[in-house]
CSV table of C-alpha atoms in Angstrom, one decimal:
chain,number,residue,atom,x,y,z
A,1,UNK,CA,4.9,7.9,7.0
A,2,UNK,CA,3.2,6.7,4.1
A,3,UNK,CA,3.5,3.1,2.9
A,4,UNK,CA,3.7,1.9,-0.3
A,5,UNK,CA,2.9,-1.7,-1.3
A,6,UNK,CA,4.0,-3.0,-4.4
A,7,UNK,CA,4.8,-6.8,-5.5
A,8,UNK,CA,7.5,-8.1,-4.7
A,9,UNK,CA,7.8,-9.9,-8.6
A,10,UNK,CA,6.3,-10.6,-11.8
A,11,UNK,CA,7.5,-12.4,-14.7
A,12,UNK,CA,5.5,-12.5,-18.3
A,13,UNK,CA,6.8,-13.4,-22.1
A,14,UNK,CA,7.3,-10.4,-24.5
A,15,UNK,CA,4.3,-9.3,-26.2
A,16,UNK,CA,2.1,-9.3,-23.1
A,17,UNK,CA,0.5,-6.7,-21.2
A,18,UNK,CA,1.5,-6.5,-17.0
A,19,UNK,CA,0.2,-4.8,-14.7
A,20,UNK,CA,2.3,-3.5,-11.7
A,21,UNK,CA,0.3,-2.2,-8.8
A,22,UNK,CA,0.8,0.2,-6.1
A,23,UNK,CA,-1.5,0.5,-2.7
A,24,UNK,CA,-0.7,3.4,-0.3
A,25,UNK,CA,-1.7,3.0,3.1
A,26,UNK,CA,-3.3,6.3,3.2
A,27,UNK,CA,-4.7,8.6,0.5
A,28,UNK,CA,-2.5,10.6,-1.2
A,29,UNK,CA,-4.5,11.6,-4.1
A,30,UNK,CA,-2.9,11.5,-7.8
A,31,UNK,CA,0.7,13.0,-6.6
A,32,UNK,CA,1.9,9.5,-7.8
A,33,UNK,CA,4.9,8.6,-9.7
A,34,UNK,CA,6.4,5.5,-11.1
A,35,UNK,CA,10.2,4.9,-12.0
A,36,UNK,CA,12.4,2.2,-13.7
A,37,UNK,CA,16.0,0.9,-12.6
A,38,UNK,CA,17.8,-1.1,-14.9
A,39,UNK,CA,20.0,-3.5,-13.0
A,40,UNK,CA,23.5,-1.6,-12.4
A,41,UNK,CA,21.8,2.3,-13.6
A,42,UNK,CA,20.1,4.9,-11.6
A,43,UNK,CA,16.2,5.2,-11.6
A,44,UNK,CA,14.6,6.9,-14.4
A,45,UNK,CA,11.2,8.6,-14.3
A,46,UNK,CA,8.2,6.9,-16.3
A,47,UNK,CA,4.6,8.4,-15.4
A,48,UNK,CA,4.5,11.8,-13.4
A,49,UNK,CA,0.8,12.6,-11.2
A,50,UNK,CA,-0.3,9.4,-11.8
A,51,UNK,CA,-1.2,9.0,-15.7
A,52,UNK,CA,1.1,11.1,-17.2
A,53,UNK,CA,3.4,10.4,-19.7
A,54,UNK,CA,7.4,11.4,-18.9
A,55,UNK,CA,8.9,12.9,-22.2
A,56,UNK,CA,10.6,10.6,-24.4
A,57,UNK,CA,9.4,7.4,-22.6
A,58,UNK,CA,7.4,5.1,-24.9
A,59,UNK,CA,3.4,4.8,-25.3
A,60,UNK,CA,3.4,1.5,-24.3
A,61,UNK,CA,4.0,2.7,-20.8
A,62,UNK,CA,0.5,4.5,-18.8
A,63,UNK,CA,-0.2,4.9,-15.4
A,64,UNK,CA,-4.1,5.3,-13.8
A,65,UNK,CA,-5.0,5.6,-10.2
A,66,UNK,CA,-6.2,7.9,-7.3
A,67,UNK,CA,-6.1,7.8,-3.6
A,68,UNK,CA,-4.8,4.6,-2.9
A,69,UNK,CA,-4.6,2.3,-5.6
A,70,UNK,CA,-2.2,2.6,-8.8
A,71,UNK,CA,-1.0,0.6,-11.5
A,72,UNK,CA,1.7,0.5,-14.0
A,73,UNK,CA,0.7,-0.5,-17.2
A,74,UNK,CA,3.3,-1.9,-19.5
A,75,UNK,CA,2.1,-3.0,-23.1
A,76,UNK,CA,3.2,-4.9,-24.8
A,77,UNK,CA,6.2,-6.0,-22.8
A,78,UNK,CA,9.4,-5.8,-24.8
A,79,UNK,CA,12.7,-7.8,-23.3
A,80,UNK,CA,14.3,-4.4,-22.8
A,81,UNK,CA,11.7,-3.7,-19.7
A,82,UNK,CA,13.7,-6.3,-17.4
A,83,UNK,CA,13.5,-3.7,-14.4
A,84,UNK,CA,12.9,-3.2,-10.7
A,85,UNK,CA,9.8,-0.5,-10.7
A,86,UNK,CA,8.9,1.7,-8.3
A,87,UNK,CA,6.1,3.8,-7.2
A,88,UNK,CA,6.6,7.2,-5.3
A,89,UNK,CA,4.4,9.3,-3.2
A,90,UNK,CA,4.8,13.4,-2.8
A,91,UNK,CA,1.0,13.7,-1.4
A,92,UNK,CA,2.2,13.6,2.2
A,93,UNK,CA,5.5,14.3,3.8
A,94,UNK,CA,7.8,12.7,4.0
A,95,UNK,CA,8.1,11.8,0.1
A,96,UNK,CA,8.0,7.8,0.4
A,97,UNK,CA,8.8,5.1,-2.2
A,98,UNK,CA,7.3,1.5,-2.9
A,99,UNK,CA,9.7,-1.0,-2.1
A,100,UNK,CA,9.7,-2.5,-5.9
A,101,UNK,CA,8.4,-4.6,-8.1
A,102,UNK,CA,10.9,-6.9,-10.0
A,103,UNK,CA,10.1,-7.8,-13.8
A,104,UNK,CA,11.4,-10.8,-15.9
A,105,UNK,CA,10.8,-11.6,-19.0
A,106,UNK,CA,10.5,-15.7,-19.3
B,1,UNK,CA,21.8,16.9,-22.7
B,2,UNK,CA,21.2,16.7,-18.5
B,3,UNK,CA,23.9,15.7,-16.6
B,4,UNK,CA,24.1,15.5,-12.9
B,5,UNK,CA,27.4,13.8,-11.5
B,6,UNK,CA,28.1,13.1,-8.1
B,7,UNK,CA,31.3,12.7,-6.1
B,8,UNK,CA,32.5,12.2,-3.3
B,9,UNK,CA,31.9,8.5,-2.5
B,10,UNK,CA,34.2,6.2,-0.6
B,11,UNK,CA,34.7,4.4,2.6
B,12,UNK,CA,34.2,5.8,5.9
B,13,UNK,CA,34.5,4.8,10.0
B,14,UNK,CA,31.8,4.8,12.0
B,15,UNK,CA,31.2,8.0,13.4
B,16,UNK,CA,32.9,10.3,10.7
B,17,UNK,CA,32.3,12.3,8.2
B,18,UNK,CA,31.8,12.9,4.9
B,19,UNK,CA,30.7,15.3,2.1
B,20,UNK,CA,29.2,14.5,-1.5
B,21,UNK,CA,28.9,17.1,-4.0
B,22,UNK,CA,26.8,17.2,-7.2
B,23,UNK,CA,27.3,18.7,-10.8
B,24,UNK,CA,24.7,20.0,-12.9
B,25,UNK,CA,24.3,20.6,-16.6
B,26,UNK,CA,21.5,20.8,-19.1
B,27,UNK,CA,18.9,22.5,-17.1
B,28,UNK,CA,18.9,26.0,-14.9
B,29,UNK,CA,19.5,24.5,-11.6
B,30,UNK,CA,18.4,27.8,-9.6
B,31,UNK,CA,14.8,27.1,-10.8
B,32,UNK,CA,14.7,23.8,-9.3
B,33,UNK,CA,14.6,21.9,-5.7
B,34,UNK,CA,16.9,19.8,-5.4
B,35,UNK,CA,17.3,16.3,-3.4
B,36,UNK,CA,19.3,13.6,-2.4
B,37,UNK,CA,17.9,9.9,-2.8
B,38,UNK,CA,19.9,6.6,-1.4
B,39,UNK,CA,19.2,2.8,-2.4
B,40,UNK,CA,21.2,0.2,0.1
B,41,UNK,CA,22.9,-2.5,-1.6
B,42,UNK,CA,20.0,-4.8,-2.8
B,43,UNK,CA,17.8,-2.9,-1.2
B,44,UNK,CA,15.0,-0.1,-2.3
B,45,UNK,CA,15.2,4.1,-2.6
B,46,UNK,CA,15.4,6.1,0.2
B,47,UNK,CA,14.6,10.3,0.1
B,48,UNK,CA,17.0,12.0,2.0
B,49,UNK,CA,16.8,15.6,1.7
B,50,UNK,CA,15.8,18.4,-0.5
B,51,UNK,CA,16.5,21.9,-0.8
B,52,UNK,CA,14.1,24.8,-2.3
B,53,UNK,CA,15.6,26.5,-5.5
B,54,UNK,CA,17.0,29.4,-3.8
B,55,UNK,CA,18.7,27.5,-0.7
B,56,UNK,CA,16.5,29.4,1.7
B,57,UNK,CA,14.6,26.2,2.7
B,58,UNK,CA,15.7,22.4,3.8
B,59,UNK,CA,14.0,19.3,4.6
B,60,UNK,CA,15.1,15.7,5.8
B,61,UNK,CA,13.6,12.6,7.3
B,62,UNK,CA,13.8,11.4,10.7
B,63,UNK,CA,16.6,8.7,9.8
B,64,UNK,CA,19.5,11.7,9.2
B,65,UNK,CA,17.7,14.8,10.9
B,66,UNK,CA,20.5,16.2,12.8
B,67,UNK,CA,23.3,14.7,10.8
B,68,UNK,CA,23.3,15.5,7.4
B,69,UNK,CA,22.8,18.8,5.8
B,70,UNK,CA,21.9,19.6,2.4
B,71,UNK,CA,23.1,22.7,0.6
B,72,UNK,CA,23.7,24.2,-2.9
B,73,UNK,CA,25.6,27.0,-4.6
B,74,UNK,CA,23.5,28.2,-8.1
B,75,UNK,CA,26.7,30.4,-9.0
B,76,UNK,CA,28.4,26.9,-9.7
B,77,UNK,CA,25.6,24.3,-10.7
B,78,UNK,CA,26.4,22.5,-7.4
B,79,UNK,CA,24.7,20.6,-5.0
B,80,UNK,CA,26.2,18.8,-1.3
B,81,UNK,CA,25.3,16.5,0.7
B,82,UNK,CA,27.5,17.1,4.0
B,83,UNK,CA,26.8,13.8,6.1
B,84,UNK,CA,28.2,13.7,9.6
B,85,UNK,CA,28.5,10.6,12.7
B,86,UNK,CA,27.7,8.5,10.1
B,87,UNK,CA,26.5,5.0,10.8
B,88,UNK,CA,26.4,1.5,9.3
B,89,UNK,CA,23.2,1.8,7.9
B,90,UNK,CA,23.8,4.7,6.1
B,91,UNK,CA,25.8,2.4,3.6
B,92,UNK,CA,24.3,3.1,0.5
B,93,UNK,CA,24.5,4.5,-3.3
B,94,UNK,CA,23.6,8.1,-3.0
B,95,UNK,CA,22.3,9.7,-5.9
B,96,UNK,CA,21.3,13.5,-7.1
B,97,UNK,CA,18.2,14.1,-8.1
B,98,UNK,CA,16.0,17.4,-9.6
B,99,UNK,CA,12.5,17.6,-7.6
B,100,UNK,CA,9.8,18.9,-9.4
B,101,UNK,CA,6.9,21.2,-8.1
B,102,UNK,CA,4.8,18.4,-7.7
B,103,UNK,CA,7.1,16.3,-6.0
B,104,UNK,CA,8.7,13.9,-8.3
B,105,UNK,CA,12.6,13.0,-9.5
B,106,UNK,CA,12.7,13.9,-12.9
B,107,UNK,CA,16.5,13.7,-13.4
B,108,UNK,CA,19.4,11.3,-11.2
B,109,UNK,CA,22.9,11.0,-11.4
B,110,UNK,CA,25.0,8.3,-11.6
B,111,UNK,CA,24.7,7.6,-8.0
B,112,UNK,CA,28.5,7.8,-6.0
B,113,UNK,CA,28.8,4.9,-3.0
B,114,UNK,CA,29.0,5.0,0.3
B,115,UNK,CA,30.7,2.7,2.6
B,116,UNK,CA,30.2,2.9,6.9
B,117,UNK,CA,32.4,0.5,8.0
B,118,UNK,CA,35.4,0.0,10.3
């Protein structure tokens, strides 16, 4: 199966730009996707293929990457975007997810 | 407005069985796969199975090959999850989801619970 490697945390004041990453551990080359779960809600989808905007989900959210290496870019940061993130691969089966990358706001 | 509401939830014994079922509204469910996703308690998300748009067509991982089965009926909007000898790990929030062509989870449920435990 396809691994996903994400960091475990990240923490960063409102107004600031963060980047999440996400490194596969084999190519899988821009069937990417990145998701957001509040704490106590079900995951919502962000960024589609990589780079592509979901519908409805703000601008300040983007997404670049191919083969292995992805990131999440989140600017600014608003206090709202206190999350767990995740990436997702559908390159290869089965479908795999990263294991989450937990954002605070100080 | 998209809906997708799962029931079906609750605690379980070791070994048993179970079956979740999922509601659709808002989009035209017989265009779309369809999967099940689980996330243990703290813990990250999990695929479980899909379905292709017409039923003709199933997939699962290793972890509940065997044991679960995925199905759907488009004349009612409803998607199941029939999950059989069901284990401690299988503990976990089980949500809904809507599989696009290229693979991701545009829409989830609410997620419905599920409890292994004797």
């Amino acid at each position: 199966d396809t691994v996903l490697t994400q960091s475990p945390a990240l923490a960063v004041s409102p107004g600031e730009r963060v980047t999440i990453s996400c490194r596969a551990s084999e190519s899988v080359s821009t069937l990417m996707h990145w998701y957001r779960q509040k704490p106590g809600q079900q995951p919502t989808l962000l960024i589609y293929l990589a780079s592509n905007l979901e519908s409805g989900v703000p601008a300040r959210f983007s997404g670049s990457g191919s083969g292995t290496d992805f990131t999440l870019t989140i600017d600014p940061v608003e206090a709202d975007d206190t999350a767990t993130y995740y990436c997702q691969q559908s390159w290869n089966d089965p479908p795999t997810f990263g294991g989450g990358t937990k954002l605070e706001l100080k | 407005e998209v809906q997708l509401v799962e029931t079906g939830g609750g605690l379980v014994q070791p070994g048993r069985s179970l079956k979740l079922s999922c509601v659709v509204s808002g989009f035209t469910f017989n265009k779309y796969w369809m999967s099940w996703t689980r996330q243990a308690p703290g813990k990250g998300l999990e695929w479980v199975a899909s379905i292709t748009n017409s039923g003709g067509s199933t997939y699962y991982p290793d972890s509940v090959k065997g044991r679960f089965t995925i199905s759907r009926d488009n004349t009612q909007n409803t998607l199941y999850l029939q999950m059989n000898s069901l284990r401690s790990e299988d503990t976990a929030t089980y949500y809904c989801t809507s599989r696009d062509s290229g693979g991701w989870f545009a829409y989830w449920g609410q997620g419905t619970l599920v409890t292994v435990s004797s």
